[in-house]
PDB file of C-alpha atoms in Angstrom:
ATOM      1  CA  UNK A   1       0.000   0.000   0.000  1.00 79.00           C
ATOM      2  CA  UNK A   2       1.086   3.772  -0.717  1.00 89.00           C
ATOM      3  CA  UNK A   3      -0.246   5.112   2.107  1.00 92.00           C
ATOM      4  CA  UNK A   4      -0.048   4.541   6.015  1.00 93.00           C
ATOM      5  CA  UNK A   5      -3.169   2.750   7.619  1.00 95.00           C
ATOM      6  CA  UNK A   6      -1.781   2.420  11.234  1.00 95.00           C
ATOM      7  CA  UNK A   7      -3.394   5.202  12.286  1.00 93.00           C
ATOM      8  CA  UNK A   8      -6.532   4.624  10.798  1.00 94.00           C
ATOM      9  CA  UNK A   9      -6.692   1.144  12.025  1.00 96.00           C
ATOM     10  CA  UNK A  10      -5.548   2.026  15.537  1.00 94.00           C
ATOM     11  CA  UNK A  11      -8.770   4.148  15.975  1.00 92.00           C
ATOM     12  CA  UNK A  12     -11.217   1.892  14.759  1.00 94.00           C
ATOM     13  CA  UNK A  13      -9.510  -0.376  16.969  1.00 94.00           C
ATOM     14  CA  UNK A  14     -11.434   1.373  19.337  1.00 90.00           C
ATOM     15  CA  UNK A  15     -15.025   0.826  18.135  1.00 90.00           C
ATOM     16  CA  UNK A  16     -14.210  -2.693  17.419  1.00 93.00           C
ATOM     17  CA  UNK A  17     -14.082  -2.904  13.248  1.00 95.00           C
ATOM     18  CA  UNK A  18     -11.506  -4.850  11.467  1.00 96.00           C
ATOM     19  CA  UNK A  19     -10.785  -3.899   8.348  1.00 97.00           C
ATOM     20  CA  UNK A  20      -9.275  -6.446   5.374  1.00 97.00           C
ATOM     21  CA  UNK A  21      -6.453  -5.665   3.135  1.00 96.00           C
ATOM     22  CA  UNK A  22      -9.022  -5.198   0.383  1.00 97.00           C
ATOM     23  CA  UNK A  23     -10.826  -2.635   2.088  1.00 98.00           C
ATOM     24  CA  UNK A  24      -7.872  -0.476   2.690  1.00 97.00           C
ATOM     25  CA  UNK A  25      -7.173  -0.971  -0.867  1.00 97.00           C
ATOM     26  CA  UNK A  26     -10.463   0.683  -1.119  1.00 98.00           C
ATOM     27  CA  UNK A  27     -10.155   3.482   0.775  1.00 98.00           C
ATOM     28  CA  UNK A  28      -6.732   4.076  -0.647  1.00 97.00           C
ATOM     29  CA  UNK A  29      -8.451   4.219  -4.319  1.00 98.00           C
ATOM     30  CA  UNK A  30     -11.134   6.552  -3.082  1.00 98.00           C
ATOM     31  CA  UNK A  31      -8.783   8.622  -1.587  1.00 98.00           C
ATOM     32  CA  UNK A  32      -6.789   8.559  -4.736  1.00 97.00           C
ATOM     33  CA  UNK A  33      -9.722   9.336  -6.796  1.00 97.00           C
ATOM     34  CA  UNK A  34     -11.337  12.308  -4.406  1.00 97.00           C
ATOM     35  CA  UNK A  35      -7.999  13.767  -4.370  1.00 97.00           C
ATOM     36  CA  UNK A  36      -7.513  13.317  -8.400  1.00 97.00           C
ATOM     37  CA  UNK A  37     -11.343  14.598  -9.231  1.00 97.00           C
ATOM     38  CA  UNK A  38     -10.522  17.656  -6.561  1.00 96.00           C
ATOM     39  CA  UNK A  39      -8.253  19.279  -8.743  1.00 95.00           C
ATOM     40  CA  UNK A  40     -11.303  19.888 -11.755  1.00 95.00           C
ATOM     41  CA  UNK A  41     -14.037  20.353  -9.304  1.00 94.00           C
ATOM     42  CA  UNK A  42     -14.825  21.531  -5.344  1.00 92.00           C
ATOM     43  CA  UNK A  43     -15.164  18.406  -3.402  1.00 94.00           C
ATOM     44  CA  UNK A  44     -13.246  19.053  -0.286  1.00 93.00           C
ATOM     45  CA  UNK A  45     -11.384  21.637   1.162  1.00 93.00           C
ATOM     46  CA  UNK A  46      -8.910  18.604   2.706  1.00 93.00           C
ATOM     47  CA  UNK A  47      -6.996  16.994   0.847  1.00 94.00           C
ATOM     48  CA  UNK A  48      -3.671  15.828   3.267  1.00 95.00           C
ATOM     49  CA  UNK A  49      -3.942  12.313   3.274  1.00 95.00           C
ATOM     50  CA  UNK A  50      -3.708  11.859   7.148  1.00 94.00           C
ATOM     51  CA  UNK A  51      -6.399  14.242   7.450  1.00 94.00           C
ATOM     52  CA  UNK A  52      -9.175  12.795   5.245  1.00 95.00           C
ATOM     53  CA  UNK A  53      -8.534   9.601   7.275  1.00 94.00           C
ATOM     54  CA  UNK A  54      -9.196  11.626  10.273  1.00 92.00           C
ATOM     55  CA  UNK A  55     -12.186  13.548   9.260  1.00 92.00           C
ATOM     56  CA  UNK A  56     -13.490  12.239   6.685  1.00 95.00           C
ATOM     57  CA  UNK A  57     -13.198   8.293   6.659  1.00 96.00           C
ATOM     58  CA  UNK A  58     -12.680   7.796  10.499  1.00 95.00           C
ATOM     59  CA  UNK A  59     -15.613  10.673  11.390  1.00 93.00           C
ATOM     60  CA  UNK A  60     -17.744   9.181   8.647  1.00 96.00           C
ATOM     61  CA  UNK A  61     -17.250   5.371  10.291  1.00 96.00           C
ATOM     62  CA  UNK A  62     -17.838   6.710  14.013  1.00 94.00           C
ATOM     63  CA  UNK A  63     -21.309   6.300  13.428  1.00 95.00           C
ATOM     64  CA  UNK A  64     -20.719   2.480  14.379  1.00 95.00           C
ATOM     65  CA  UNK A  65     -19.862   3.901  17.928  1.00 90.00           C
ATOM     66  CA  UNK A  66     -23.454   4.790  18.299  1.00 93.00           C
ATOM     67  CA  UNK A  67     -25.734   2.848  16.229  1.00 94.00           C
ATOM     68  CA  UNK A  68     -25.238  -1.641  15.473  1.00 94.00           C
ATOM     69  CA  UNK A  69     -24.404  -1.445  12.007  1.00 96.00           C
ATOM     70  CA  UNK A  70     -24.575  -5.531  11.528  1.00 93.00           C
ATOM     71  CA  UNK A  71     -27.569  -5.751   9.803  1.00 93.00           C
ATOM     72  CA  UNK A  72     -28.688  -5.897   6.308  1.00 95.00           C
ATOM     73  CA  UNK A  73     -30.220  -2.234   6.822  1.00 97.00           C
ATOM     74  CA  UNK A  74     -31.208  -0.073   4.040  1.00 98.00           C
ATOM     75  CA  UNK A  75     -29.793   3.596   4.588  1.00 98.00           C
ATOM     76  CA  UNK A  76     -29.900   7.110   2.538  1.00 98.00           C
ATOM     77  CA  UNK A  77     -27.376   9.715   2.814  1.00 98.00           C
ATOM     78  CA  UNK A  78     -28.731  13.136   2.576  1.00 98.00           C
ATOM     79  CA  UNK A  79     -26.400  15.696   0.996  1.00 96.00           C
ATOM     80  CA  UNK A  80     -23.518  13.236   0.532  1.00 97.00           C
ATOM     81  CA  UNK A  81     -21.131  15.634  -1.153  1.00 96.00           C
ATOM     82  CA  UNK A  82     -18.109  13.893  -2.185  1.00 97.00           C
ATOM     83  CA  UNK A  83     -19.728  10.477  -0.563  1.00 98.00           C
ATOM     84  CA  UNK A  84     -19.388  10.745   3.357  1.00 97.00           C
ATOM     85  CA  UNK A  85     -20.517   9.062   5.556  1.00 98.00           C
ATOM     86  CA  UNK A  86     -22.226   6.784   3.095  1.00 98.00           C
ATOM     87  CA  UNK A  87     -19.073   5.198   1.124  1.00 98.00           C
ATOM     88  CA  UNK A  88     -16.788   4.575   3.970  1.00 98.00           C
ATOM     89  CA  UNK A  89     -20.174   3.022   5.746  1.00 98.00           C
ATOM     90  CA  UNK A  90     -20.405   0.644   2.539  1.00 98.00           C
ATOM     91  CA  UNK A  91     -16.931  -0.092   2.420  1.00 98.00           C
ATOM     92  CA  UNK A  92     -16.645  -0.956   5.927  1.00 98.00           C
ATOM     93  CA  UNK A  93     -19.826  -2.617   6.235  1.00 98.00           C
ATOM     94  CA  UNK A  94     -20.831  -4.536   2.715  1.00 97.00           C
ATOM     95  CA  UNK A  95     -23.906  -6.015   4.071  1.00 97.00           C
ATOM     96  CA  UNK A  96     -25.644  -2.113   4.238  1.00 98.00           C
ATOM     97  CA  UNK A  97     -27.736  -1.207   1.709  1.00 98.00           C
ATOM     98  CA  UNK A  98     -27.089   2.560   0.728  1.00 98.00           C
ATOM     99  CA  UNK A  99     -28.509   5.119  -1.613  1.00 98.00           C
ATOM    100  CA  UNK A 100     -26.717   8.706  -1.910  1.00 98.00           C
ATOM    101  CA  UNK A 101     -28.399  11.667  -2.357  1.00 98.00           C
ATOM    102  CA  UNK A 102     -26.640  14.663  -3.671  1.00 97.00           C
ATOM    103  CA  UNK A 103     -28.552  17.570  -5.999  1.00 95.00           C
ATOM    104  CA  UNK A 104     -25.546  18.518  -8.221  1.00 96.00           C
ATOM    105  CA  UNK A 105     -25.016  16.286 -10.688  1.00 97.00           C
ATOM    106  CA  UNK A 106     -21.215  16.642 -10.897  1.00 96.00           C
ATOM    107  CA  UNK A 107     -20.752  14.849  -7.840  1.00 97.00           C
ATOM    108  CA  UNK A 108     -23.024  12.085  -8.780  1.00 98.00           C
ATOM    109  CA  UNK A 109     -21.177  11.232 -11.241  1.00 97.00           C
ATOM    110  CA  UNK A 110     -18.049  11.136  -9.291  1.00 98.00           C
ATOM    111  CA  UNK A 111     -19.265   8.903  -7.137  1.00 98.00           C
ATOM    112  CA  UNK A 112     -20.473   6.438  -9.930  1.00 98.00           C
ATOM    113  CA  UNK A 113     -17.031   6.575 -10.945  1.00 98.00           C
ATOM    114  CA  UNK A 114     -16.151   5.826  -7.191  1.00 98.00           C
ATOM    115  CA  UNK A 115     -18.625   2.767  -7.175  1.00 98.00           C
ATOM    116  CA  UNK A 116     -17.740   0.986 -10.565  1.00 98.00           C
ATOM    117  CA  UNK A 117     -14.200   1.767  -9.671  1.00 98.00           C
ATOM    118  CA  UNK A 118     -14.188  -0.377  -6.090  1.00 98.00           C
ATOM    119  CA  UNK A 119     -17.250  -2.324  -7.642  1.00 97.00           C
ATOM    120  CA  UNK A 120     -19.066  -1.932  -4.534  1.00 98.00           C
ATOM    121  CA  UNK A 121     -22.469  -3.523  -4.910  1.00 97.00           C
ATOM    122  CA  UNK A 122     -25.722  -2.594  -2.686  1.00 98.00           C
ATOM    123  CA  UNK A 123     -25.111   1.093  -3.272  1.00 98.00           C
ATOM    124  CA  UNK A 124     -26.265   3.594  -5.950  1.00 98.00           C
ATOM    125  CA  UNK A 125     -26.075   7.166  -5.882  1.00 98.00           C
ATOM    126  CA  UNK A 126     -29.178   9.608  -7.494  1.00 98.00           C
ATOM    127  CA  UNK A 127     -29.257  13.138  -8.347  1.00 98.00           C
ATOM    128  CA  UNK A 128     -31.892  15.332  -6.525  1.00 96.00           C
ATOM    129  CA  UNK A 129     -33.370  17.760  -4.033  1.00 95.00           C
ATOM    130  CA  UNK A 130     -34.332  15.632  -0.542  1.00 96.00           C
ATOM    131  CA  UNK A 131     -37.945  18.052  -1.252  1.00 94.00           C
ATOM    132  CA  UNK A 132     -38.266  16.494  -3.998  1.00 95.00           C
ATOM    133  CA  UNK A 133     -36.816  12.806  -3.665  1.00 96.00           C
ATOM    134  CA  UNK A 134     -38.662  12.598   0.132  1.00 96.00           C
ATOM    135  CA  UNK A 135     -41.812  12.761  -1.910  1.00 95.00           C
ATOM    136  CA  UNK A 136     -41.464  10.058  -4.032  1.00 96.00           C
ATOM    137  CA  UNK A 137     -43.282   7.306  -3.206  1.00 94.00           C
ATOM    138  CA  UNK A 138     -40.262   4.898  -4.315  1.00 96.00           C
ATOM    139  CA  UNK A 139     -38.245   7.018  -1.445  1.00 98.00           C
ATOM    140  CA  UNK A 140     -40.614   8.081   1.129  1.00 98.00           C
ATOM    141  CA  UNK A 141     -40.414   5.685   4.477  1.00 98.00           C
ATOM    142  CA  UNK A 142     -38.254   3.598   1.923  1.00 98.00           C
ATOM    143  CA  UNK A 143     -35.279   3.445   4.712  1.00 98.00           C
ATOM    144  CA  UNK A 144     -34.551   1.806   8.248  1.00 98.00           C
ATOM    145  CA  UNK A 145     -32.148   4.946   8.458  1.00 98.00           C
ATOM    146  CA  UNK A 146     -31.379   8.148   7.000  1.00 98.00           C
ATOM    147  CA  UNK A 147     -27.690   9.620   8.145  1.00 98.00           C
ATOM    148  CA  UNK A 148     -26.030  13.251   6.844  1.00 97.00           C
ATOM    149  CA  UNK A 149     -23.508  14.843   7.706  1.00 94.00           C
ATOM    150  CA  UNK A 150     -24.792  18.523   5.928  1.00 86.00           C
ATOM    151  CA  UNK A 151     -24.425  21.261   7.265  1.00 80.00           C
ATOM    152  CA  UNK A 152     -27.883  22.750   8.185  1.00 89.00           C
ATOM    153  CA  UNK A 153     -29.778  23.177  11.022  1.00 93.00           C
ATOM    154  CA  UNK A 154     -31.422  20.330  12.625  1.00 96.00           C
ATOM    155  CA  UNK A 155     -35.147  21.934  11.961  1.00 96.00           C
ATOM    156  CA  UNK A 156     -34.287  21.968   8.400  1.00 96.00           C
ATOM    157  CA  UNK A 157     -32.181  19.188   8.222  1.00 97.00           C
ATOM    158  CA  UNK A 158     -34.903  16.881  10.014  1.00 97.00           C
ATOM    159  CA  UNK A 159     -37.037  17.807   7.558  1.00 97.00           C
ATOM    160  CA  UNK A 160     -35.424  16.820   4.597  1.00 97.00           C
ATOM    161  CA  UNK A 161     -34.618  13.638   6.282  1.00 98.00           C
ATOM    162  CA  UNK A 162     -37.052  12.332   8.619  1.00 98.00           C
ATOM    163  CA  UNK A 163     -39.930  11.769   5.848  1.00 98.00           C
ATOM    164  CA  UNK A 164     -37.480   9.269   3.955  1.00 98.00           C
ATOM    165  CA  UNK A 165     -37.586   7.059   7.316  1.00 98.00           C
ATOM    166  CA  UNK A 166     -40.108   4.123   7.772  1.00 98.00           C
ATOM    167  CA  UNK A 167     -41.935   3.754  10.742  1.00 98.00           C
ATOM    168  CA  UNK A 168     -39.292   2.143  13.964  1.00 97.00           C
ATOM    169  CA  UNK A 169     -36.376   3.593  12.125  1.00 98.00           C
ATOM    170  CA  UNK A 170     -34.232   6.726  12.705  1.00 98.00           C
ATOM    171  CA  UNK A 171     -32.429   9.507  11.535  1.00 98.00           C
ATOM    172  CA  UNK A 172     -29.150  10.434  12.957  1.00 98.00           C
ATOM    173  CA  UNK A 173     -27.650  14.188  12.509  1.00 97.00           C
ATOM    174  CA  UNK A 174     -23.927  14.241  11.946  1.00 96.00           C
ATOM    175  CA  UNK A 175     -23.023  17.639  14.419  1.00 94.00           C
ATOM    176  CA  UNK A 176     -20.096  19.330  16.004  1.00 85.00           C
ATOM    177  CA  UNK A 177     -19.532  18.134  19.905  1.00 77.00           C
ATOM    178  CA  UNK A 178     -21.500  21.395  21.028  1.00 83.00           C
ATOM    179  CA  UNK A 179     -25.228  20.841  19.999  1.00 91.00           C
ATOM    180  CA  UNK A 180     -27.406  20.765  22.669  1.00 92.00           C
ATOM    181  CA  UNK A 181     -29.386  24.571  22.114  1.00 93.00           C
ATOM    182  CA  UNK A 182     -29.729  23.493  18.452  1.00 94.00           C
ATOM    183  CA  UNK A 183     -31.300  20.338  19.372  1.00 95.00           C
ATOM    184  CA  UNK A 184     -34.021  22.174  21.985  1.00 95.00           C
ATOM    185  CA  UNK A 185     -34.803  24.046  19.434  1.00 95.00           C
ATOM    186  CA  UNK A 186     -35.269  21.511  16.960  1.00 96.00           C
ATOM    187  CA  UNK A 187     -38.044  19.793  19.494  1.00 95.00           C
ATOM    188  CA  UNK A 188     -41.029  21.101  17.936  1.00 95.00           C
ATOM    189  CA  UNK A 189     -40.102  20.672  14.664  1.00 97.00           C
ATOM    190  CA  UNK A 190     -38.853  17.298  15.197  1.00 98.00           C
ATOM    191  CA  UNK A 191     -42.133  16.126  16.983  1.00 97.00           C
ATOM    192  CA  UNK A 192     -44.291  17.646  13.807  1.00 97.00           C
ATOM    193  CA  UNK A 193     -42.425  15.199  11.374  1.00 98.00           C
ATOM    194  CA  UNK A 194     -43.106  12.138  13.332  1.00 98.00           C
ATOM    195  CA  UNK A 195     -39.624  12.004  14.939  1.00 98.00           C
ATOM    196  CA  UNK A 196     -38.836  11.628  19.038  1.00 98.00           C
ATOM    197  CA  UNK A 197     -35.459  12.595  19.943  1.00 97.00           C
ATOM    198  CA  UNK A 198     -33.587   8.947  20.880  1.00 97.00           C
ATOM    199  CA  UNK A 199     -30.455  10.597  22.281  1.00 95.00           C
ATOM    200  CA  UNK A 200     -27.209  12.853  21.548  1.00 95.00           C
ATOM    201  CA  UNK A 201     -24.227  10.768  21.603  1.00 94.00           C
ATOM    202  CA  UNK A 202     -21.219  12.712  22.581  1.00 91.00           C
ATOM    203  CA  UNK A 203     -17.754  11.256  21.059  1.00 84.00           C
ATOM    204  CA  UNK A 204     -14.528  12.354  21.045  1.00 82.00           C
ATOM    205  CA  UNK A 205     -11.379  10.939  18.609  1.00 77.00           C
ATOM    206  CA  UNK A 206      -7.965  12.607  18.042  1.00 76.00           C
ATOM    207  CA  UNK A 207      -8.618  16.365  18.531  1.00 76.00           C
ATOM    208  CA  UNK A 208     -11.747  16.069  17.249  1.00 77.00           C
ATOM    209  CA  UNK A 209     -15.295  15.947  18.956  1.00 82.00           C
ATOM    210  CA  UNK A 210     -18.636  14.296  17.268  1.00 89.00           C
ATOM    211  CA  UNK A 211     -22.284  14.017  18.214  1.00 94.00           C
ATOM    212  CA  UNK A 212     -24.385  11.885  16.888  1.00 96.00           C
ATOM    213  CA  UNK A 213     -27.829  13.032  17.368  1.00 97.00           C
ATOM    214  CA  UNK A 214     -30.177  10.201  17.035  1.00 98.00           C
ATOM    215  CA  UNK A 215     -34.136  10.608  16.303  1.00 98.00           C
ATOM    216  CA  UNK A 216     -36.265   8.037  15.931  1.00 98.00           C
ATOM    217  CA  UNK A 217     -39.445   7.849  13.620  1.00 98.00           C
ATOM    218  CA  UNK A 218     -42.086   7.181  15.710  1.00 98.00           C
ATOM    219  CA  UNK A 219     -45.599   8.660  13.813  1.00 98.00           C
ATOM    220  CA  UNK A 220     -45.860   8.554   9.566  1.00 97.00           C
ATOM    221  CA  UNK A 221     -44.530  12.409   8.177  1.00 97.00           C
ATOM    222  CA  UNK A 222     -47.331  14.341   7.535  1.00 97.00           C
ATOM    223  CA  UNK A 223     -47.964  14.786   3.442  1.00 95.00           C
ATOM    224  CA  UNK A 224     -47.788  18.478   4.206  1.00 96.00           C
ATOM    225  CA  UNK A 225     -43.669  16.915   4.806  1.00 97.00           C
ATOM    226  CA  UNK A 226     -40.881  18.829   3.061  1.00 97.00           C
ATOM    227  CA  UNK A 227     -41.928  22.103   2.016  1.00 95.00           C
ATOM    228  CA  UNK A 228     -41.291  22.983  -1.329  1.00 90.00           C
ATOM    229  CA  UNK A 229     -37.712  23.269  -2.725  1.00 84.00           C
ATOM    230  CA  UNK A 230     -35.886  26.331  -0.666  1.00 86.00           C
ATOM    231  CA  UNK A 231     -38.375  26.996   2.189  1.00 91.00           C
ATOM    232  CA  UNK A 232     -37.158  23.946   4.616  1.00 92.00           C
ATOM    233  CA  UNK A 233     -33.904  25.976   4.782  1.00 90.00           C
ATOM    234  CA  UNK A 234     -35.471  29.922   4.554  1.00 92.00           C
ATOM    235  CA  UNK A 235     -38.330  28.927   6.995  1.00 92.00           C
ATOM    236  CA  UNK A 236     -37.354  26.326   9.414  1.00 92.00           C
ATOM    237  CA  UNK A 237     -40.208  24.666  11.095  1.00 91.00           C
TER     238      UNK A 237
END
């Protein structure tokens, strides 16, 4: 391999995954290609190989810390961006079944090339609004889990994500260690689109802090459930 994996390994050490030779072969070519596809087009602002590992591919697989990824569970990433968490969750855990979400089309197809290029199967990536996509019947309630790591607030961000969850599953909010004001006042918007706040699980890696905040669909979304394209952002429940 090019690149050094002790690190990497050392820390997920921690939450108890192994990972094979051929999936740090993978994460080496998707670091190669991000890195490679960066230079023609905005994907991420890091680029040092020991920090992607750090924040992108260990933050991304943290998730595992708070939720039993095990299971043969279907999950959509909201706003992947350049893929995270949802292609380090796929590499790491083959048995998930992932769709991700991103609306600009440039970045879907990078991350077809990503998914031919590893041949990852169980995954496909789609180009849309969440508005739109969450109300699609093919999407909406279609998933055991939604995860993103966007950065919105959790009113808006629970809205474009909590109608895509069935019924006993969740959505969990990738946020900075410090969250607890914007989760009280997510409450009421939370509780409108069916959702009950699980917990907020505090981690902390490196130099680097996580929560995890973890809502689980309790009631169906109402059809009223996203707003048209813009307002979930301009008007926050």
């Amino acid at each position: 391999m090019k690149y050094d994996f002790t690190h990497f390994k050392e820390e997920l050490a921690k939450i108890e995954i192994s990972l094979s030779d051929e999936q740090l072969e993978a994460f080496e070519k998707y670091y190669d290609m991000l890195i490679e596809k960066n230079k023609v087009m905005n994907l991420t602002a890091i680029t040092e190989f020991d920090e992607v590992v750090e924040k992108h591919f260990l933050d991304s697989l943290f998730l595992s810390h708070s939720i039993d990824l095990s299971a043969e569970i279907s999950i959509i990433d909201v706003g992947t961006g350049a893929g995270f968490p949802g292609i380090p969750l796929k590499i790491a855990f083959p048995n998930l079944n992932i769709t991700l979400l991103d609306s600009l089309n440039k970045r879907v197809g990078f991350l077809n090339e990503v998914i031919e290029a590893l041949d990852l199967k169980g995954i496909k990536a789609v180009h849309g609004r969440a508005e739109d996509f969450a109300r699609d019947k093919e999407y909406r309630a279609a998933y055991d889990m939604c995860v993103s790591r966007a950065v919105a607030n959790l009113s808006t961000l629970s809205e474009y994500c909590l109608p895509f969850v069935k019924m006993g599953g969740c959505f969990v909010s990738y946020k900075s260690g410090e969250c607890e004001a914007e989760v009280a006042d997510a409450k009421s918007a939370i509780y409108l689109l069916g959702g009950k706040l699980k917990k907020i699980d505090q981690f902390s890696y490196s130099d680097n802090s996580r929560s995890f905040v973890i809502i689980d669909k309790v009631m169906n979304t109402s059809n009223k459930y996203p707003r048209k394209a813009g307002l979930p952002s301009k008007k926050p429940l």
